[in-house]
Amino acid sequence: MKIKLLVSEANGKYLYEPKTVAELEHILGAPVVLLKKPIYALGLGCVINVFRTVQALNIGLEVGTEKDDWSFIIRPENNFNPSMWRAFEDNAWRQIRKSHVDYPLWSQIDYEDAVAFFEEFRFGGGWPSKTGNPSGCGRYNNLSQVGGGNGN
């Protein structure tokens, strides 16, 4: 069982199936984001974090459906479109899991990163802190520590 990753050329006319990270980076002309625990035996789709890569490079991604013989197509000719991710999420999980119901083909840590990726779109990202400080130490979160509790 493999996760098949394809990439289109710049005009979108031809599809290629790169076999290595170096080959994919050469086609894209930029570094890709790797999974934290890549599984090389399961194909390039189990080495490349396709979600974070297309987000970082601002390029399109197509996610295969059940009937497709491919898992992901990276589309450099298109821009990253966050509004499409809700529609792609079910298919994306199917591609990561394939026939496995309880265990994803990606490692647990990478699976959790994919969950976080989709939650960013579902819930709009951001932090509970008004200042955007993820530590929770923003001036609105700990008023007693800053300015004697009056928010100054």
PDB file of C-alpha atoms in Angstrom:
ATOM      1  CA  MET A   1       0.000   0.000   0.000  1.00  0.00           C
ATOM      2  CA  LYS A   2       1.469   3.346  -1.065  1.00  0.00           C
ATOM      3  CA  ILE A   3       0.409   6.948  -1.140  1.00  0.00           C
ATOM      4  CA  LYS A   4       0.948   8.000  -4.759  1.00  0.00           C
ATOM      5  CA  LEU A   5       2.026  11.614  -5.254  1.00  0.00           C
ATOM      6  CA  LEU A   6       1.946  13.290  -8.663  1.00  0.00           C
ATOM      7  CA  VAL A   7       2.987  16.795  -9.707  1.00  0.00           C
ATOM      8  CA  SER A   8       1.908  18.734 -12.759  1.00  0.00           C
ATOM      9  CA  GLU A   9       4.234  20.836 -14.832  1.00  0.00           C
ATOM     10  CA  ALA A  10       3.902  24.608 -14.682  1.00  0.00           C
ATOM     11  CA  ASN A  11       1.243  24.786 -17.401  1.00  0.00           C
ATOM     12  CA  GLY A  12      -0.706  21.865 -15.905  1.00  0.00           C
ATOM     13  CA  LYS A  13      -0.572  19.832 -19.114  1.00  0.00           C
ATOM     14  CA  TYR A  14       1.538  16.835 -18.035  1.00  0.00           C
ATOM     15  CA  LEU A  15       1.689  14.870 -14.789  1.00  0.00           C
ATOM     16  CA  TYR A  16       4.877  13.423 -13.357  1.00  0.00           C
ATOM     17  CA  GLU A  17       5.391  10.909 -10.584  1.00  0.00           C
ATOM     18  CA  PRO A  18       8.614  11.960  -8.849  1.00  0.00           C
ATOM     19  CA  LYS A  19      10.368   9.169  -6.981  1.00  0.00           C
ATOM     20  CA  THR A  20      12.615  11.211  -4.675  1.00  0.00           C
ATOM     21  CA  VAL A  21      12.433  14.375  -2.603  1.00  0.00           C
ATOM     22  CA  ALA A  22      15.234  15.882  -4.710  1.00  0.00           C
ATOM     23  CA  GLU A  23      13.304  15.203  -7.917  1.00  0.00           C
ATOM     24  CA  LEU A  24      10.137  16.804  -6.528  1.00  0.00           C
ATOM     25  CA  GLU A  25      12.059  19.847  -5.273  1.00  0.00           C
ATOM     26  CA  HIS A  26      13.687  20.196  -8.701  1.00  0.00           C
ATOM     27  CA  ILE A  27      10.272  20.159 -10.407  1.00  0.00           C
ATOM     28  CA  LEU A  28       8.791  22.655  -7.929  1.00  0.00           C
ATOM     29  CA  GLY A  29      11.920  24.810  -7.768  1.00  0.00           C
ATOM     30  CA  ALA A  30      11.611  25.059  -3.981  1.00  0.00           C
ATOM     31  CA  PRO A  31      12.148  22.936  -0.864  1.00  0.00           C
ATOM     32  CA  VAL A  32       9.249  20.798   0.330  1.00  0.00           C
ATOM     33  CA  VAL A  33       8.056  20.146   3.869  1.00  0.00           C
ATOM     34  CA  LEU A  34       8.914  16.633   5.005  1.00  0.00           C
ATOM     35  CA  LEU A  35       6.897  14.500   7.370  1.00  0.00           C
ATOM     36  CA  LYS A  36       8.398  14.302  10.844  1.00  0.00           C
ATOM     37  CA  LYS A  37       8.595  10.504  10.624  1.00  0.00           C
ATOM     38  CA  PRO A  38       8.709   9.641   6.912  1.00  0.00           C
ATOM     39  CA  ILE A  39       8.018   6.066   5.817  1.00  0.00           C
ATOM     40  CA  TYR A  40      10.096   5.705   2.655  1.00  0.00           C
ATOM     41  CA  ALA A  41       8.764   2.258   1.771  1.00  0.00           C
ATOM     42  CA  LEU A  42       5.241   3.660   1.294  1.00  0.00           C
ATOM     43  CA  GLY A  43       6.027   6.084  -1.513  1.00  0.00           C
ATOM     44  CA  LEU A  44       6.762   9.785  -1.769  1.00  0.00           C
ATOM     45  CA  GLY A  45       3.317  10.617  -0.325  1.00  0.00           C
ATOM     46  CA  CYS A  46       4.520   9.106   2.965  1.00  0.00           C
ATOM     47  CA  VAL A  47       7.656  11.265   2.938  1.00  0.00           C
ATOM     48  CA  ILE A  48       6.292  14.675   1.882  1.00  0.00           C
ATOM     49  CA  ASN A  49       3.821  16.592   4.026  1.00  0.00           C
ATOM     50  CA  VAL A  50       1.708  17.559   1.041  1.00  0.00           C
ATOM     51  CA  PHE A  51      -0.613  19.816   3.053  1.00  0.00           C
ATOM     52  CA  ARG A  52       2.117  21.933   4.619  1.00  0.00           C
ATOM     53  CA  THR A  53       4.111  21.985   1.367  1.00  0.00           C
ATOM     54  CA  VAL A  54       1.323  23.421  -0.768  1.00  0.00           C
ATOM     55  CA  GLN A  55       0.463  25.884   1.991  1.00  0.00           C
ATOM     56  CA  ALA A  56       4.092  27.035   2.323  1.00  0.00           C
ATOM     57  CA  LEU A  57       4.608  27.319  -1.445  1.00  0.00           C
ATOM     58  CA  ASN A  58       1.149  28.784  -2.129  1.00  0.00           C
ATOM     59  CA  ILE A  59       0.349  26.168  -4.772  1.00  0.00           C
ATOM     60  CA  GLY A  60      -2.678  24.019  -5.491  1.00  0.00           C
ATOM     61  CA  LEU A  61      -3.378  20.452  -4.469  1.00  0.00           C
ATOM     62  CA  GLU A  62      -5.883  17.921  -5.706  1.00  0.00           C
ATOM     63  CA  VAL A  63      -6.855  15.041  -3.457  1.00  0.00           C
ATOM     64  CA  GLY A  64      -7.811  11.726  -5.019  1.00  0.00           C
ATOM     65  CA  THR A  65     -11.179  10.116  -4.451  1.00  0.00           C
ATOM     66  CA  GLU A  66     -11.857   6.449  -3.786  1.00  0.00           C
ATOM     67  CA  LYS A  67     -11.904   5.613  -7.489  1.00  0.00           C
ATOM     68  CA  ASP A  68      -8.629   7.395  -8.342  1.00  0.00           C
ATOM     69  CA  ASP A  69      -5.385   5.436  -8.609  1.00  0.00           C
ATOM     70  CA  TRP A  70      -3.426   8.417  -7.267  1.00  0.00           C
ATOM     71  CA  SER A  71      -3.537  10.045  -3.834  1.00  0.00           C
ATOM     72  CA  PHE A  72      -2.385  13.659  -4.342  1.00  0.00           C
ATOM     73  CA  ILE A  73      -1.543  15.913  -7.287  1.00  0.00           C
ATOM     74  CA  ILE A  74       0.514  18.995  -6.505  1.00  0.00           C
ATOM     75  CA  ARG A  75      -0.500  21.739  -8.949  1.00  0.00           C
ATOM     76  CA  PRO A  76       2.102  24.563  -9.195  1.00  0.00           C
ATOM     77  CA  GLU A  77      -0.031  26.252 -11.875  1.00  0.00           C
ATOM     78  CA  ASN A  78      -2.714  26.993  -9.246  1.00  0.00           C
ATOM     79  CA  ASN A  79      -2.598  28.973  -6.021  1.00  0.00           C
ATOM     80  CA  PHE A  80      -3.308  27.529  -2.597  1.00  0.00           C
ATOM     81  CA  ASN A  81      -7.040  27.885  -1.916  1.00  0.00           C
ATOM     82  CA  PRO A  82      -7.918  27.490   1.785  1.00  0.00           C
ATOM     83  CA  SER A  83     -11.661  27.593   1.086  1.00  0.00           C
ATOM     84  CA  MET A  84     -11.411  24.287  -0.791  1.00  0.00           C
ATOM     85  CA  TRP A  85      -9.982  22.352   2.150  1.00  0.00           C
ATOM     86  CA  ARG A  86     -13.312  21.614   3.814  1.00  0.00           C
ATOM     87  CA  ALA A  87     -14.413  19.810   0.650  1.00  0.00           C
ATOM     88  CA  PHE A  88     -11.105  17.925   0.383  1.00  0.00           C
ATOM     89  CA  GLU A  89     -10.818  16.852   4.004  1.00  0.00           C
ATOM     90  CA  ASP A  90     -12.726  13.555   3.795  1.00  0.00           C
ATOM     91  CA  ASN A  91     -10.812  12.470   0.702  1.00  0.00           C
ATOM     92  CA  ALA A  92      -7.526  13.536   2.285  1.00  0.00           C
ATOM     93  CA  TRP A  93      -8.175  11.347   5.338  1.00  0.00           C
ATOM     94  CA  ARG A  94      -9.108   8.474   3.038  1.00  0.00           C
ATOM     95  CA  GLN A  95      -5.812   8.856   1.173  1.00  0.00           C
ATOM     96  CA  ILE A  96      -3.782   8.907   4.377  1.00  0.00           C
ATOM     97  CA  ARG A  97      -5.622   5.920   5.840  1.00  0.00           C
ATOM     98  CA  LYS A  98      -6.259   4.030   2.577  1.00  0.00           C
ATOM     99  CA  SER A  99      -7.768   0.688   3.551  1.00  0.00           C
ATOM    100  CA  HIS A 100      -6.686   0.980   7.164  1.00  0.00           C
ATOM    101  CA  VAL A 101      -9.536   1.959   9.455  1.00  0.00           C
ATOM    102  CA  ASP A 102      -7.789   2.422  12.776  1.00  0.00           C
ATOM    103  CA  TYR A 103      -4.227   3.179  11.741  1.00  0.00           C
ATOM    104  CA  PRO A 104      -3.098   5.823   9.268  1.00  0.00           C
ATOM    105  CA  LEU A 105      -0.282   5.209   6.821  1.00  0.00           C
ATOM    106  CA  TRP A 106       1.379   8.326   8.231  1.00  0.00           C
ATOM    107  CA  SER A 107       3.026   8.089  11.637  1.00  0.00           C
ATOM    108  CA  GLN A 108       1.027   9.232  14.656  1.00  0.00           C
ATOM    109  CA  ILE A 109       2.938  12.529  14.956  1.00  0.00           C
ATOM    110  CA  ASP A 110       2.387  13.360  11.279  1.00  0.00           C
ATOM    111  CA  TYR A 111      -1.233  12.264  11.489  1.00  0.00           C
ATOM    112  CA  GLU A 112      -1.707  14.702  14.391  1.00  0.00           C
ATOM    113  CA  ASP A 113      -0.075  17.452  12.311  1.00  0.00           C
ATOM    114  CA  ALA A 114      -2.606  16.763   9.540  1.00  0.00           C
ATOM    115  CA  VAL A 115      -5.408  17.020  12.115  1.00  0.00           C
ATOM    116  CA  ALA A 116      -3.998  20.397  13.221  1.00  0.00           C
ATOM    117  CA  PHE A 117      -3.753  21.519   9.584  1.00  0.00           C
ATOM    118  CA  PHE A 118      -7.436  20.862   8.945  1.00  0.00           C
ATOM    119  CA  GLU A 119      -8.464  22.389  12.277  1.00  0.00           C
ATOM    120  CA  GLU A 120      -6.768  25.627  11.213  1.00  0.00           C
ATOM    121  CA  PHE A 121      -9.255  25.855   8.350  1.00  0.00           C
ATOM    122  CA  ARG A 122     -12.247  24.549  10.259  1.00  0.00           C
ATOM    123  CA  PHE A 123     -11.829  26.890  13.219  1.00  0.00           C
ATOM    124  CA  GLY A 124      -9.974  29.742  11.549  1.00  0.00           C
ATOM    125  CA  GLY A 125      -6.644  29.270  13.354  1.00  0.00           C
ATOM    126  CA  GLY A 126      -5.476  31.862  15.814  1.00  0.00           C
ATOM    127  CA  TRP A 127      -4.911  31.695  19.532  1.00  0.00           C
ATOM    128  CA  PRO A 128      -7.170  32.254  22.478  1.00  0.00           C
ATOM    129  CA  SER A 129      -4.973  35.199  23.446  1.00  0.00           C
ATOM    130  CA  LYS A 130      -6.043  38.598  22.103  1.00  0.00           C
ATOM    131  CA  THR A 131      -2.384  39.426  21.488  1.00  0.00           C
ATOM    132  CA  GLY A 132      -1.737  36.269  19.467  1.00  0.00           C
ATOM    133  CA  ASN A 133       0.765  35.074  22.043  1.00  0.00           C
ATOM    134  CA  PRO A 134       0.563  31.261  22.174  1.00  0.00           C
ATOM    135  CA  SER A 135       2.136  31.117  25.641  1.00  0.00           C
ATOM    136  CA  GLY A 136      -0.938  32.668  27.220  1.00  0.00           C
ATOM    137  CA  CYS A 137       1.250  35.435  28.684  1.00  0.00           C
ATOM    138  CA  GLY A 138      -0.229  38.221  26.583  1.00  0.00           C
ATOM    139  CA  ARG A 139      -1.258  41.396  28.375  1.00  0.00           C
ATOM    140  CA  TYR A 140      -4.954  40.471  28.185  1.00  0.00           C
ATOM    141  CA  ASN A 141      -4.408  36.967  29.580  1.00  0.00           C
ATOM    142  CA  ASN A 142      -2.482  37.782  32.749  1.00  0.00           C
ATOM    143  CA  LEU A 143      -3.557  41.218  33.802  1.00  0.00           C
ATOM    144  CA  SER A 144      -2.197  40.796  37.320  1.00  0.00           C
ATOM    145  CA  GLN A 145       1.360  40.437  35.945  1.00  0.00           C
ATOM    146  CA  VAL A 146       1.281  43.493  33.694  1.00  0.00           C
ATOM    147  CA  GLY A 147       0.536  46.975  34.965  1.00  0.00           C
ATOM    148  CA  GLY A 148      -0.892  45.851  38.296  1.00  0.00           C
ATOM    149  CA  GLY A 149      -4.011  44.221  36.835  1.00  0.00           C
ATOM    150  CA  ASN A 150      -5.462  47.232  35.038  1.00  0.00           C
ATOM    151  CA  GLY A 151      -4.411  46.196  31.526  1.00  0.00           C
ATOM    152  CA  ASN A 152      -1.815  48.967  31.045  1.00  0.00           C
TER     153      ASN A 152
END
